[in-house]
Coordinates of C-alpha atoms and ligand atoms in Angstrom, one line a residue:
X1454 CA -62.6 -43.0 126.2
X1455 CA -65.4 -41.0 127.4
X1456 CA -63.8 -39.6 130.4
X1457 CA -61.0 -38.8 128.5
X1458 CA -62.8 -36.9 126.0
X1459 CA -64.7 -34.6 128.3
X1460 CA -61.1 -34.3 129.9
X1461 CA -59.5 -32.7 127.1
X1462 CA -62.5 -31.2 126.5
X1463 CA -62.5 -29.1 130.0
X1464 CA -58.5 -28.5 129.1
X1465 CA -59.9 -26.6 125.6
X1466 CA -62.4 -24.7 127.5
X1467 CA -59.5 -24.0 130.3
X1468 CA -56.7 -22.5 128.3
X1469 CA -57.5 -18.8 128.5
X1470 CA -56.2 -16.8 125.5
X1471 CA -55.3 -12.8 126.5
X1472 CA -56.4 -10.4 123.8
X1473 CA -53.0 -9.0 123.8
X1474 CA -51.8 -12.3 122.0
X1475 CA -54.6 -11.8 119.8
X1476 CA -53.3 -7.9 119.4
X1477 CA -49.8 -9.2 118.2
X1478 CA -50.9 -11.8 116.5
X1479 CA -53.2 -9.9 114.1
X1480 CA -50.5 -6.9 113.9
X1481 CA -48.2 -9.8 112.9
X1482 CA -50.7 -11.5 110.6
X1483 CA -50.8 -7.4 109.0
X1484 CA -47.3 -6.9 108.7
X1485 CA -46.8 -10.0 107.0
X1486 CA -49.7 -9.2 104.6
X1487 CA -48.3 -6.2 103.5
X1488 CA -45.1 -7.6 102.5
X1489 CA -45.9 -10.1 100.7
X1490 CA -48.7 -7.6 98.9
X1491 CA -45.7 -5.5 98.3
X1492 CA -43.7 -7.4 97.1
X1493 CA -45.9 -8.9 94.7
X1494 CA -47.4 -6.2 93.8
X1495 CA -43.7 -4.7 92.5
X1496 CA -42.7 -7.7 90.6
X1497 CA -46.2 -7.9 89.0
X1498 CA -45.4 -4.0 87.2
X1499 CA -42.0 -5.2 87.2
X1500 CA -42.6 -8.5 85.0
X1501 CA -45.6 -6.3 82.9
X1502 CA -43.3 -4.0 82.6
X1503 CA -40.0 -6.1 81.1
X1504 CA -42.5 -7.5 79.2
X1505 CA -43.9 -4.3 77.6
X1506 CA -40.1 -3.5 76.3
X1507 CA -39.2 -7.0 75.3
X1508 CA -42.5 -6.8 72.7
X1509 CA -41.3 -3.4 71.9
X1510 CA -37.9 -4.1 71.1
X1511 CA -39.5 -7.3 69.1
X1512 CA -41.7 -4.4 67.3
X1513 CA -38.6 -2.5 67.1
X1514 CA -36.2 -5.2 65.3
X1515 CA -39.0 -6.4 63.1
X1516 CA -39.3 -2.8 61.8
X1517 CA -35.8 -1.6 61.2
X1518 CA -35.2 -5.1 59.9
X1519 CA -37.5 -4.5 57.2
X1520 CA -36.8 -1.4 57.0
X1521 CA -33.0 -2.4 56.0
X1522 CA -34.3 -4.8 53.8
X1523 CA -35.9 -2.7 51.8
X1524 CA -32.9 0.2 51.5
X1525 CA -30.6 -3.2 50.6
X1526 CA -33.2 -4.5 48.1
X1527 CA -34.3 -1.7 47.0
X1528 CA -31.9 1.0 46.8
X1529 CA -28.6 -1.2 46.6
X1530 CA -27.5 0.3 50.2
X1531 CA -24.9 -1.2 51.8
X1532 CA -26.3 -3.0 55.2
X1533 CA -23.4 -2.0 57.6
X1534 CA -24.4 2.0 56.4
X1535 CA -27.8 1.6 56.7
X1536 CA -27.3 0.5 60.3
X1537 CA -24.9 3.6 61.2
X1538 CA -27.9 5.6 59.9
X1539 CA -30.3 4.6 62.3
X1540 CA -27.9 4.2 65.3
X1541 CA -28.8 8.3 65.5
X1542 CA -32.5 7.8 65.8
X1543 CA -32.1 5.0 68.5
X1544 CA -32.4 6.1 72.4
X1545 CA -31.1 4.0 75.0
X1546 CA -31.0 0.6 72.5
X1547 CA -28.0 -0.9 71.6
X1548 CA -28.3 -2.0 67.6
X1549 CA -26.3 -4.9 66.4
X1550 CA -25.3 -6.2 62.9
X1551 CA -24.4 -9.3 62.4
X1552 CA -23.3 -11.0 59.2
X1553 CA -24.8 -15.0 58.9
X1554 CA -21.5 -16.5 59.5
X1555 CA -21.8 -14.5 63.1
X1556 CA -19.4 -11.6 62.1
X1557 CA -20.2 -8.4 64.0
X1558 CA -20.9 -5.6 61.3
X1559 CA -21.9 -2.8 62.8
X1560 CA -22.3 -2.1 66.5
X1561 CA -24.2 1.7 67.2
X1562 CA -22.1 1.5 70.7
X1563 CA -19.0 1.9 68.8
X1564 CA -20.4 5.1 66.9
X1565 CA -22.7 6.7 69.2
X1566 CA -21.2 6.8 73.3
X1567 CA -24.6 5.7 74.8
X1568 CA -24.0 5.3 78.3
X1569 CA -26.5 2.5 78.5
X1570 CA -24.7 0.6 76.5
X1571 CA -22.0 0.2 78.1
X1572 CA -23.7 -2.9 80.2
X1573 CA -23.1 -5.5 77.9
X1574 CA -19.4 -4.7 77.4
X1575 CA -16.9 -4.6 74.8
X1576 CA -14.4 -6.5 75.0
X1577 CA -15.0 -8.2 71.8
X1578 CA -14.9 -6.5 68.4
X1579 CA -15.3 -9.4 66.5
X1580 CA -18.6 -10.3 68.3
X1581 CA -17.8 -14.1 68.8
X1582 CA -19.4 -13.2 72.0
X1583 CA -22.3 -12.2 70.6
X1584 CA -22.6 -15.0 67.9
X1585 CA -22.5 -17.1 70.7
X1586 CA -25.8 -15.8 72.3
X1587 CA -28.7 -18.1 72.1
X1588 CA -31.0 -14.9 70.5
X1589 CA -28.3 -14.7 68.5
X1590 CA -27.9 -18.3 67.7
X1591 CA -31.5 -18.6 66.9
X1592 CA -31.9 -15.7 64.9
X1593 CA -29.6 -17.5 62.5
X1594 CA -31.7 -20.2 62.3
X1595 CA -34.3 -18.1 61.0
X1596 CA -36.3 -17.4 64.2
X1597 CA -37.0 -13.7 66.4
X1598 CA -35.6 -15.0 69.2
X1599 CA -35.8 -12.3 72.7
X1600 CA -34.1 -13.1 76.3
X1601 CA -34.3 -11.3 79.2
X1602 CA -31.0 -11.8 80.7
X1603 CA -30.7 -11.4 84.6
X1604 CA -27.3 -10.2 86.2
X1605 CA -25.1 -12.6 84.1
X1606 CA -21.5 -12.7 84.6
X1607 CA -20.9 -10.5 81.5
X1608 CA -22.4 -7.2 83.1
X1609 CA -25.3 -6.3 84.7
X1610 CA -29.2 -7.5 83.4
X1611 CA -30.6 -7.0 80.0
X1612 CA -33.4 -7.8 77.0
X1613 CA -32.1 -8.6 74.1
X1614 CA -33.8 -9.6 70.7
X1615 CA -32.4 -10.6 67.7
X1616 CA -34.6 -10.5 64.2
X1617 CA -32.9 -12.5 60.9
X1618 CA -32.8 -10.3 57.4
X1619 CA -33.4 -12.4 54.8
X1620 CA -32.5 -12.5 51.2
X1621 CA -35.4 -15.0 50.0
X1622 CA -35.3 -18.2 52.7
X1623 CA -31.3 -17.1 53.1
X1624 CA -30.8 -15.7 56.4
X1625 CA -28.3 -12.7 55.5
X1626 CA -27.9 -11.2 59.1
X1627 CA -29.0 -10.7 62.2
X1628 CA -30.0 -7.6 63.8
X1629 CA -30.4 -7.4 67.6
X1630 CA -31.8 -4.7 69.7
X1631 CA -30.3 -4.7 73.5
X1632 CA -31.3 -2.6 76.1
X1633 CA -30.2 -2.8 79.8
X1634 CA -32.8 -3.4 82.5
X1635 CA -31.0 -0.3 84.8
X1636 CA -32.8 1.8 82.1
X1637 CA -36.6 0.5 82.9
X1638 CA -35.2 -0.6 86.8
X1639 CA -35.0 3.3 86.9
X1640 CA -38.0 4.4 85.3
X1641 CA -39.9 1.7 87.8
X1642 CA -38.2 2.4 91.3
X1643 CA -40.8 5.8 91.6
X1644 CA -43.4 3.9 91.4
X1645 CA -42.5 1.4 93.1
X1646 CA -40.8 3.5 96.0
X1647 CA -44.6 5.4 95.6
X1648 CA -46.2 1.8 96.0
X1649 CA -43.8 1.1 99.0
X1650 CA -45.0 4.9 100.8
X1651 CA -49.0 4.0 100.3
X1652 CA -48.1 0.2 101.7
X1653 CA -46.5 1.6 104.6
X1654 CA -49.1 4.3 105.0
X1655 CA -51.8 1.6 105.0
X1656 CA -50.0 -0.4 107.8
X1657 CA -49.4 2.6 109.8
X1658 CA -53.0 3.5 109.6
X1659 CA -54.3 -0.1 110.1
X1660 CA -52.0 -0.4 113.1
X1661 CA -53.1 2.8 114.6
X1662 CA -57.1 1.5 114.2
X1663 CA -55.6 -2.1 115.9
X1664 CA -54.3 -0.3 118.8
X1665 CA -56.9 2.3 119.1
X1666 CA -59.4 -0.9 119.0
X1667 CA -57.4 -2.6 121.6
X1668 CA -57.6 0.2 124.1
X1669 CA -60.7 0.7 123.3
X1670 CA -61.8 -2.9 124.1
X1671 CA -59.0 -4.0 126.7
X1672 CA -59.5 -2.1 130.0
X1673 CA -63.2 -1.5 129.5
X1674 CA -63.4 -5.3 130.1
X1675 CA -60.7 -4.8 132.9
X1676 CA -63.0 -2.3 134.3
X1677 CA -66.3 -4.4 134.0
X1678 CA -64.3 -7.4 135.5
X1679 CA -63.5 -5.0 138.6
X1680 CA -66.9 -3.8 138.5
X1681 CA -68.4 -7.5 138.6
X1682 CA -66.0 -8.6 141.5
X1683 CA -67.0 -5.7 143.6
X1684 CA -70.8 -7.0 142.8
X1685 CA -69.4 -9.9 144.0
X1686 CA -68.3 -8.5 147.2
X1687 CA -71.7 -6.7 148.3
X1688 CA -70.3 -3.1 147.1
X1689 CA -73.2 -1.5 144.7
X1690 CA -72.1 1.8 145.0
X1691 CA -69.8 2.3 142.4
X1692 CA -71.1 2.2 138.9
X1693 CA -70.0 1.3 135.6
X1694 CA -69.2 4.1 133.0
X1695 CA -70.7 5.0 129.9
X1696 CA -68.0 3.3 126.9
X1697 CA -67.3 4.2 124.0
X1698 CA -68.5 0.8 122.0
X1699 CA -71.8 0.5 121.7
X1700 CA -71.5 -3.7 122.6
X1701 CA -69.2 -2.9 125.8
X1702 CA -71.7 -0.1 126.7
X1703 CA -74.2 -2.7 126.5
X1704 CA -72.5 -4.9 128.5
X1705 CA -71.6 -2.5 131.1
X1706 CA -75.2 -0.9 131.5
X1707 CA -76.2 -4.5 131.9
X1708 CA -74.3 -4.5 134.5
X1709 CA -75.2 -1.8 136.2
X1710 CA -79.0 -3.0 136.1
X1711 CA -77.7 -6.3 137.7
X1712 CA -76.2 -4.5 140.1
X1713 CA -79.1 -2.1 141.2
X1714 CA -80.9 -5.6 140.9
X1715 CA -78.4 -7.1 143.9
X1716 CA -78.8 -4.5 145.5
X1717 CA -82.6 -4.2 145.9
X1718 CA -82.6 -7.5 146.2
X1719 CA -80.0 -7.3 149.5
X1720 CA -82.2 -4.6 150.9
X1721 CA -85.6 -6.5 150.6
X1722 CA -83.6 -9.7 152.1
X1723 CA -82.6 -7.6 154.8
X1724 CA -85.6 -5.6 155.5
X1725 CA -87.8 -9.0 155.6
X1726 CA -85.3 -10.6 157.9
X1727 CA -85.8 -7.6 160.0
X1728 CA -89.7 -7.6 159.5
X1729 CA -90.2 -11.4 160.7
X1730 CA -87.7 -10.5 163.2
X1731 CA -89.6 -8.0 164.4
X1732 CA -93.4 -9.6 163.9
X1733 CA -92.2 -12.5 166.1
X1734 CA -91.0 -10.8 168.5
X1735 CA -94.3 -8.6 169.2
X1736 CA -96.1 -11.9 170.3
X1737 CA -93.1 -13.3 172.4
X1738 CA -92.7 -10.3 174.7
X1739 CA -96.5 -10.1 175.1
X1740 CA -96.6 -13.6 175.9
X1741 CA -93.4 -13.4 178.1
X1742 CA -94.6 -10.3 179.8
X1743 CA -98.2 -12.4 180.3
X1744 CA -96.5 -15.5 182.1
X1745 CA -94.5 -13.3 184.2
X1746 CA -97.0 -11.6 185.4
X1747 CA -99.2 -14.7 186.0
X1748 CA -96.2 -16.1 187.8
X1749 CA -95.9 -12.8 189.7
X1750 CA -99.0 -14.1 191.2
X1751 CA -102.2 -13.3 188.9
X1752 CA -102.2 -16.9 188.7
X1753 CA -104.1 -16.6 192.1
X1754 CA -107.5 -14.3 190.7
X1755 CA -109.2 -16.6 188.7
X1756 CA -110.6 -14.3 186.3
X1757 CA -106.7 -12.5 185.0
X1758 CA -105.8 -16.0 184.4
X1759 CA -108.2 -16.8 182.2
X1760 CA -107.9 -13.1 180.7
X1761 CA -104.2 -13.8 180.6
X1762 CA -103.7 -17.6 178.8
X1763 CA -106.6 -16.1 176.2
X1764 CA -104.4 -13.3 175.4
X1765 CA -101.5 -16.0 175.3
X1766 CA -103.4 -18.1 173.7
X1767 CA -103.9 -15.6 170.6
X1768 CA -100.8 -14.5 170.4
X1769 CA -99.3 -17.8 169.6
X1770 CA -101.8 -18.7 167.2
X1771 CA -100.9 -15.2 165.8
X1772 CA -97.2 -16.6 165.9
X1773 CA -98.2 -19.7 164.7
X1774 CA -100.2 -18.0 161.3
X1775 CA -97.3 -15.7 160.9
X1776 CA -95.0 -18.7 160.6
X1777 CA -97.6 -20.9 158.5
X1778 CA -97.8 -17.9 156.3
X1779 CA -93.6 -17.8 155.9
X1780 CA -93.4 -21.4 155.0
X1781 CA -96.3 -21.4 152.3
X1782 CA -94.2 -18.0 150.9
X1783 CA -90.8 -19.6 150.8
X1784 CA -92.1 -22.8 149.7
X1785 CA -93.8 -20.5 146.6
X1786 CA -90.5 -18.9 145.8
X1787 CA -88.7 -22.5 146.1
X1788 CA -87.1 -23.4 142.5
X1789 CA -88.5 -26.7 142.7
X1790 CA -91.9 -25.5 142.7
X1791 CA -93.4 -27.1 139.2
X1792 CA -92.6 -30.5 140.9
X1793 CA -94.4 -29.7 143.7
X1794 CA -97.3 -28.6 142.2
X1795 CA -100.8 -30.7 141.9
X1796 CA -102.3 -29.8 139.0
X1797 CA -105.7 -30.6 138.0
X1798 CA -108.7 -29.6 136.6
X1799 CA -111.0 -28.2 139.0
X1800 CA -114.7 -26.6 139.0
X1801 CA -114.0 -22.7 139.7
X1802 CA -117.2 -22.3 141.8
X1803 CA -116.4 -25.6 144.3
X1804 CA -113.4 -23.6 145.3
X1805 CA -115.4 -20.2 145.5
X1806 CA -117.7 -21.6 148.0
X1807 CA -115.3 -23.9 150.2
X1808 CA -113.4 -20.3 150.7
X1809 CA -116.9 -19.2 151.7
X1810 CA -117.2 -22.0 154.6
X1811 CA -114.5 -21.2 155.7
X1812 CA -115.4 -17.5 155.9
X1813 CA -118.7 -18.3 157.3
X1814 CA -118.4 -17.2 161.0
X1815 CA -116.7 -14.2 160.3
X1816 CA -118.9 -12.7 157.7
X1817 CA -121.6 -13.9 159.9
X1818 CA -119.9 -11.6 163.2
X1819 CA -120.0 -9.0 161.0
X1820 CA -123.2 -9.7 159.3
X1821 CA -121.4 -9.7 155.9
X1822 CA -123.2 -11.0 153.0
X1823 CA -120.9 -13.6 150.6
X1824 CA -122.3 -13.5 147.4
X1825 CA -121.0 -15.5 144.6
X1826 CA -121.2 -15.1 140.6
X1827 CA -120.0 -17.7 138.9
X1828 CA -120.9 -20.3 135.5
X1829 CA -122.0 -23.5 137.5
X1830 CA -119.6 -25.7 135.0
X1831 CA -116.8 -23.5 134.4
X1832 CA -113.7 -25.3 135.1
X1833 CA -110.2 -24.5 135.0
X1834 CA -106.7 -26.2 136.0
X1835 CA -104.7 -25.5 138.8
X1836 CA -103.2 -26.0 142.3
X1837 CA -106.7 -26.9 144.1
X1838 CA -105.2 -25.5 148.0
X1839 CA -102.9 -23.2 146.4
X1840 CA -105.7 -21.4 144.5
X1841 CA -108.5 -21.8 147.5
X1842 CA -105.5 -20.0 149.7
X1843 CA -105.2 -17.3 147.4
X1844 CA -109.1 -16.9 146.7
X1845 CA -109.3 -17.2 150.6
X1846 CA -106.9 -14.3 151.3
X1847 CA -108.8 -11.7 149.2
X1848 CA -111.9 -13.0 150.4
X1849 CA -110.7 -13.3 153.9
X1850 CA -109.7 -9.8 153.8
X1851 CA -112.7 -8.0 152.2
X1852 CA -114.4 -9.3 155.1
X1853 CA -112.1 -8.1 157.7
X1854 CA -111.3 -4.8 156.5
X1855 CA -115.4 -4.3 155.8
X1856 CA -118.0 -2.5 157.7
X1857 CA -120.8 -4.4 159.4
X1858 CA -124.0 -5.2 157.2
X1859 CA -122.4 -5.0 153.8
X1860 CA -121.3 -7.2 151.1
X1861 CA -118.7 -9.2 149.2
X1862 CA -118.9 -10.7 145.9
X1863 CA -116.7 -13.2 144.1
X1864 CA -117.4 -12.4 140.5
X1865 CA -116.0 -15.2 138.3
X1866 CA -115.9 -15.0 134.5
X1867 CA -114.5 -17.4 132.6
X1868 CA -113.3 -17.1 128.9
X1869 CA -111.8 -19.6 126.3
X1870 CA -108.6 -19.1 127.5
X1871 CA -108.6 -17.3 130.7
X1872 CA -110.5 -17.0 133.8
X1873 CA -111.1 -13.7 135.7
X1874 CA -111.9 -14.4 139.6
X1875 CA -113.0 -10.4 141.1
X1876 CA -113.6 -10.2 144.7
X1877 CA -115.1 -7.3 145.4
X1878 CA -116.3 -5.7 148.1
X1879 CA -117.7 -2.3 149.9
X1880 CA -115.2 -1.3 152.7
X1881 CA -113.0 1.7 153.7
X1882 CA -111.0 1.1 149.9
X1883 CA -107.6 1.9 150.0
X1884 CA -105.7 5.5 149.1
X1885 CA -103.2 5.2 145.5
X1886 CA -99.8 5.6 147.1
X1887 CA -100.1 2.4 149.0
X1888 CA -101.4 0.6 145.7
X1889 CA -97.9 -0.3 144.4
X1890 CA -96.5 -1.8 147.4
X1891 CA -99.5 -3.4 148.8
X1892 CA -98.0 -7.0 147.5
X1893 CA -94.5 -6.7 149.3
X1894 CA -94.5 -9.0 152.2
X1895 CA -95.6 -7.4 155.7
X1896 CA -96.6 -3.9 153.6
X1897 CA -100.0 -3.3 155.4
X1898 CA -102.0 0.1 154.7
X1899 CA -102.7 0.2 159.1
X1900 CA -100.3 -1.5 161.0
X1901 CA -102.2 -1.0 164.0
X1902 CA -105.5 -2.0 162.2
X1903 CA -104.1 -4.8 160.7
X1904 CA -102.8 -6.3 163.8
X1905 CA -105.8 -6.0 165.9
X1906 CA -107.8 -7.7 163.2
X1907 CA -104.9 -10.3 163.3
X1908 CA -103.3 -10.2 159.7
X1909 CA -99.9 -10.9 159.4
X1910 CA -99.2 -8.9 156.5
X1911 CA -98.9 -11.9 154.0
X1912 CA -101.9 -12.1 152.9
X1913 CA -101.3 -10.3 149.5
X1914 CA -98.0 -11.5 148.9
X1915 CA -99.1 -14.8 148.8
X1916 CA -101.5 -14.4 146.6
X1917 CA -99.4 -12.7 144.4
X1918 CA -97.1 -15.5 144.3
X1919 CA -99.9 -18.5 143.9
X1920 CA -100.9 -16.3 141.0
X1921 CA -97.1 -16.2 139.7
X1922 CA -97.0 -20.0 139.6
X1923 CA -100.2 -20.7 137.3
X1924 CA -98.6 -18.0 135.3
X1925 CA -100.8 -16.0 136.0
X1926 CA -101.3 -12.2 137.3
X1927 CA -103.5 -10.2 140.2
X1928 CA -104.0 -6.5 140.3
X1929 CA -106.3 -4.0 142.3
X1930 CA -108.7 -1.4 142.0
X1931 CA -109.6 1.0 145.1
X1932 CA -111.6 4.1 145.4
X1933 CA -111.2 5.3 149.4
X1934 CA -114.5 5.1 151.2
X1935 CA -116.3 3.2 147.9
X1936 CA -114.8 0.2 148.3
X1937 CA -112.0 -2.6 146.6
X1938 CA -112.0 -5.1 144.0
X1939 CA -108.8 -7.2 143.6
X1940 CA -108.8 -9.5 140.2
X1941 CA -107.1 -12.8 139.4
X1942 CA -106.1 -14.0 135.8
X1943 CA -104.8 -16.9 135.4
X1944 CA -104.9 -19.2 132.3
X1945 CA -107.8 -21.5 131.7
X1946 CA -105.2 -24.3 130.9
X1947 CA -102.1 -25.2 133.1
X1948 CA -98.9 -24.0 132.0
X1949 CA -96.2 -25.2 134.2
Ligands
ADP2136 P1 -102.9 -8.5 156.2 O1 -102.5 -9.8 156.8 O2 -102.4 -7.3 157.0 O3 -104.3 -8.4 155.8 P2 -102.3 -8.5 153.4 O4 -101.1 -8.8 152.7 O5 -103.4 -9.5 153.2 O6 -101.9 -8.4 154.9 O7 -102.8 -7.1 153.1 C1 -101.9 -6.0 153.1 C2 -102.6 -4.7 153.5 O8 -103.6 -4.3 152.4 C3 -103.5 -4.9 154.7 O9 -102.8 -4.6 155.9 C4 -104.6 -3.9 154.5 O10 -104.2 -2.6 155.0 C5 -104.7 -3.7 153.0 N1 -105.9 -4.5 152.4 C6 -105.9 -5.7 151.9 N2 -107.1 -6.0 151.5 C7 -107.9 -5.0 151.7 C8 -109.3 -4.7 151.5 N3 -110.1 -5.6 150.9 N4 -109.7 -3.5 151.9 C9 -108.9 -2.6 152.4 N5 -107.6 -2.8 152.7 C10 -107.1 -3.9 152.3

């Protein structure tokens, strides 16, 4: 069940989708919209507007009705005369008269040639026909009756409405009003054709900003997908343009960072692989050129051969710290370093002065003073032999790098939340342009100097690295021919 979950799972997250179908799709999705908005949009006026004349022919009927009624009632007119006399003032609307046993009386097509009336026809003078309408029909039961009649086989489509005339509750006849939907059908196509025009305008428009989007989108990531692979491939040179949208830009910028990134990164691997290449091989040759000569026959004066396996003797212990030195760095920069870290909590000034044993006999060569400042309890967690390696290098190198007779001091202070560790000390200082670079691994200020006095040019960077790991920092101050002072932070309380 579970496997075959995560399967279909991986199948989701496999099945690649190309923008272009999501192009179509959305110009589809568009089209579609606008038709159906269209077309809805038509018959909405459409149905308002067949709506508009059907209560205006109800008005219409209800007024010359009355209107007829009156002239009858009150004038004695004749019903069938009063109709002929208001056929004149009627545009476009058929009038009917209609007695109440469904006799047609008067029909204003008959008398006035409106071309618009010709729709309903006239075949029948005697207007069964019309008697037989159901507006008609119930008209002569009393009610105002309207129909809107679509395309019927009798003609082409039309609203009718029919209004009784009463004499007291006697329906007496029936007018009806007519009028043929070709009439309002052609008052409406303008503005519908008008509706139709901004419709397709809008597509047009929204279909040009899909496209333009699409371009704009579409080979950019082509590009940055190139761009990536050639990353991939070890070629840096070639950067990424500037786009036009502000999130590929982004994205493409971002790239180009990673890319200088790779490709700092690819120099420093290559220039260290060069730099340990070349620090080993300074010791080998010496001692290769050493046991040659020995075996040339130095061997034979007692005092070169001593001379000799001392000089060999160094420069594999030289070997031997450059190496130890390597290892502690790359086990620093391992990922699984957390894991392999002991932390505990530890009192800052036992780890101040077991670096100070250690650099007992070479202060005391140099008749170096190692002085120490530091709260007696102050405590603080870490790596106990990563920390003492890092105090040890600065402390290990003020003392190297220092004139005779003068002094180094480990100032520690130690606050609520972090602890500052200063060593300080009098020598030869260091000039600003090396300051930046003085962490790299095998950067050293005097190569020569350096050498002779047997550092292997790691110092620093490991120090910089220890500090890294209790998420911490180290930096340095140096005023040439004062002296140096390089600090540690780190946080009182363990991090990692
Ligand atoms: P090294 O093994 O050569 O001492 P480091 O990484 O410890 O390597 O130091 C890098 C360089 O920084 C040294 O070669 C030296 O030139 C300079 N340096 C370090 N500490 C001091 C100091 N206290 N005074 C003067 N120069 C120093």
């Amino acid at each position: 069940m579970r496997g075959s979950l995560q399967h279909s799972m991986k199948q989701k997250v496999n099945t690649k989708t190309s923008l272009w179908i999501y192009y179509v799709f959305s110009v589809f999705c568009l089209a579609l919209t606008l038709f159906f908005v269209s077309h809805f949009a038509s018959n909405t006026v459409r149905g308002h507007v067949v709506e508009y004349v059907r209560k205006d022919l109800i008005e219409k009927a209800m007024i010359l009705g009355e209107s007829i009624q009156q002239s009858i009632r009150y004038r004695g007119a004749e019903a069938v005369q009063e109709c002929q006399h208001l056929n004149a003032n009627l545009r476009q609307v058929r009038l009917l008269l209609l007695s109440s046993d469904g006799r047609l009386l008067c029909d204003s097509m008959k008398d006035d040639d409106k071309g618009a009336a010709d729709a309903e026809g006239t075949q029948n003078d005697e207007g069964i026909d019309f008697a037989r309408r159901t507006e008609v029909r119930e008209a002569l039961l009393g009610i105002v009756s309207s129909k809107t009649i679509f395309d019927d086989s009798s003609g082409p489509s039309f609203i009718a409405v029919a209004a009784p005339l009463r004499d007291g509750t006697e329906v007496q006849y029936v007018l009806r009003l007519s009028m043929p939907l070709t009439v309002i059908e052609q008052e409406l196509s303008s503005t519908i054709l008008r509706m139709r025009i901004a419709g397709l305008i809008c597509a047009v428009t929204l279909l040009a900003v899909a496209t333009y989007l699409f371009r704009q989108i579409s080979p950019p990531l082509d590009e940055i997908r190139l761009g990536a692979e050639r990353f991939a491939r070890g070629e840096f040179d070639e950067r990424l343009p500037d786009y036009r949208i502000r999130e590929i830009a982004a994205l493409a910028s971002a790239m180009n960072r990673m890319g200088a990134q790779l490709r700092h990164l690819e120099e420093v691997r290559s220039d260290f692989v060069a730099n340990v290449s070349h620090e080993l091989k300074t010791p080998i040759t010496s001692i290769k050129g050493f046991v040659e000569t020995l075996q040339d026959g130095a061997m034979d004066k007692r005092g070169d051969l001593e001379r000799f396996l001392s000089i060999i003797s160094r420069q594999s212990e030289r070997m031997t710290s450059i190496i130890d030195d390597l290892l502690t760095l790359s086990r620093l920069e391992s990922a699984r370093m957390p894991e392999l870290l002991s932390i505990s909590e530890h009192r800052i000034k036992d780890i101040v002065l077991a670096v100070f044993d250690t650099c007992a006999p070479i202060a005391q060569e140099k008749n170096i003073s190692l002085q120490v400042d530091c709260p007696v309890e102050s405590t603080f967690e870490v790596d106990r032999s990563l920390m003492e390696q890092a105090v040890l290098n600065l402390v290990e190198n003020a003392v190297k790098y220092s004139g005779a007779e003068t002094e180094v001091t480990v100032k520690v202070e130690s606050g609520t939340d972090t602890v500052r560790i200063n060593v300080h000390d009098h020598g030869p200082g260091i000039s600003d342009q090396h300051l930046s670079r003085l962490f790299e691994r095998f950067y050293r200020v005097d190569k020569a100097r350096s050498r002779t006095i047997g550092g292997t040019g790691l110092g620093l960077a490991i120090v910089k690295h220890v500090v890294g790991v209790h998420k911490g920092s180290v930096s340095v101050k140096s005023t040439v021919g004062t002296g140096t002072s390089f600090t540690i932070e780190v946080p009182r309380l363990a991090r990692v």
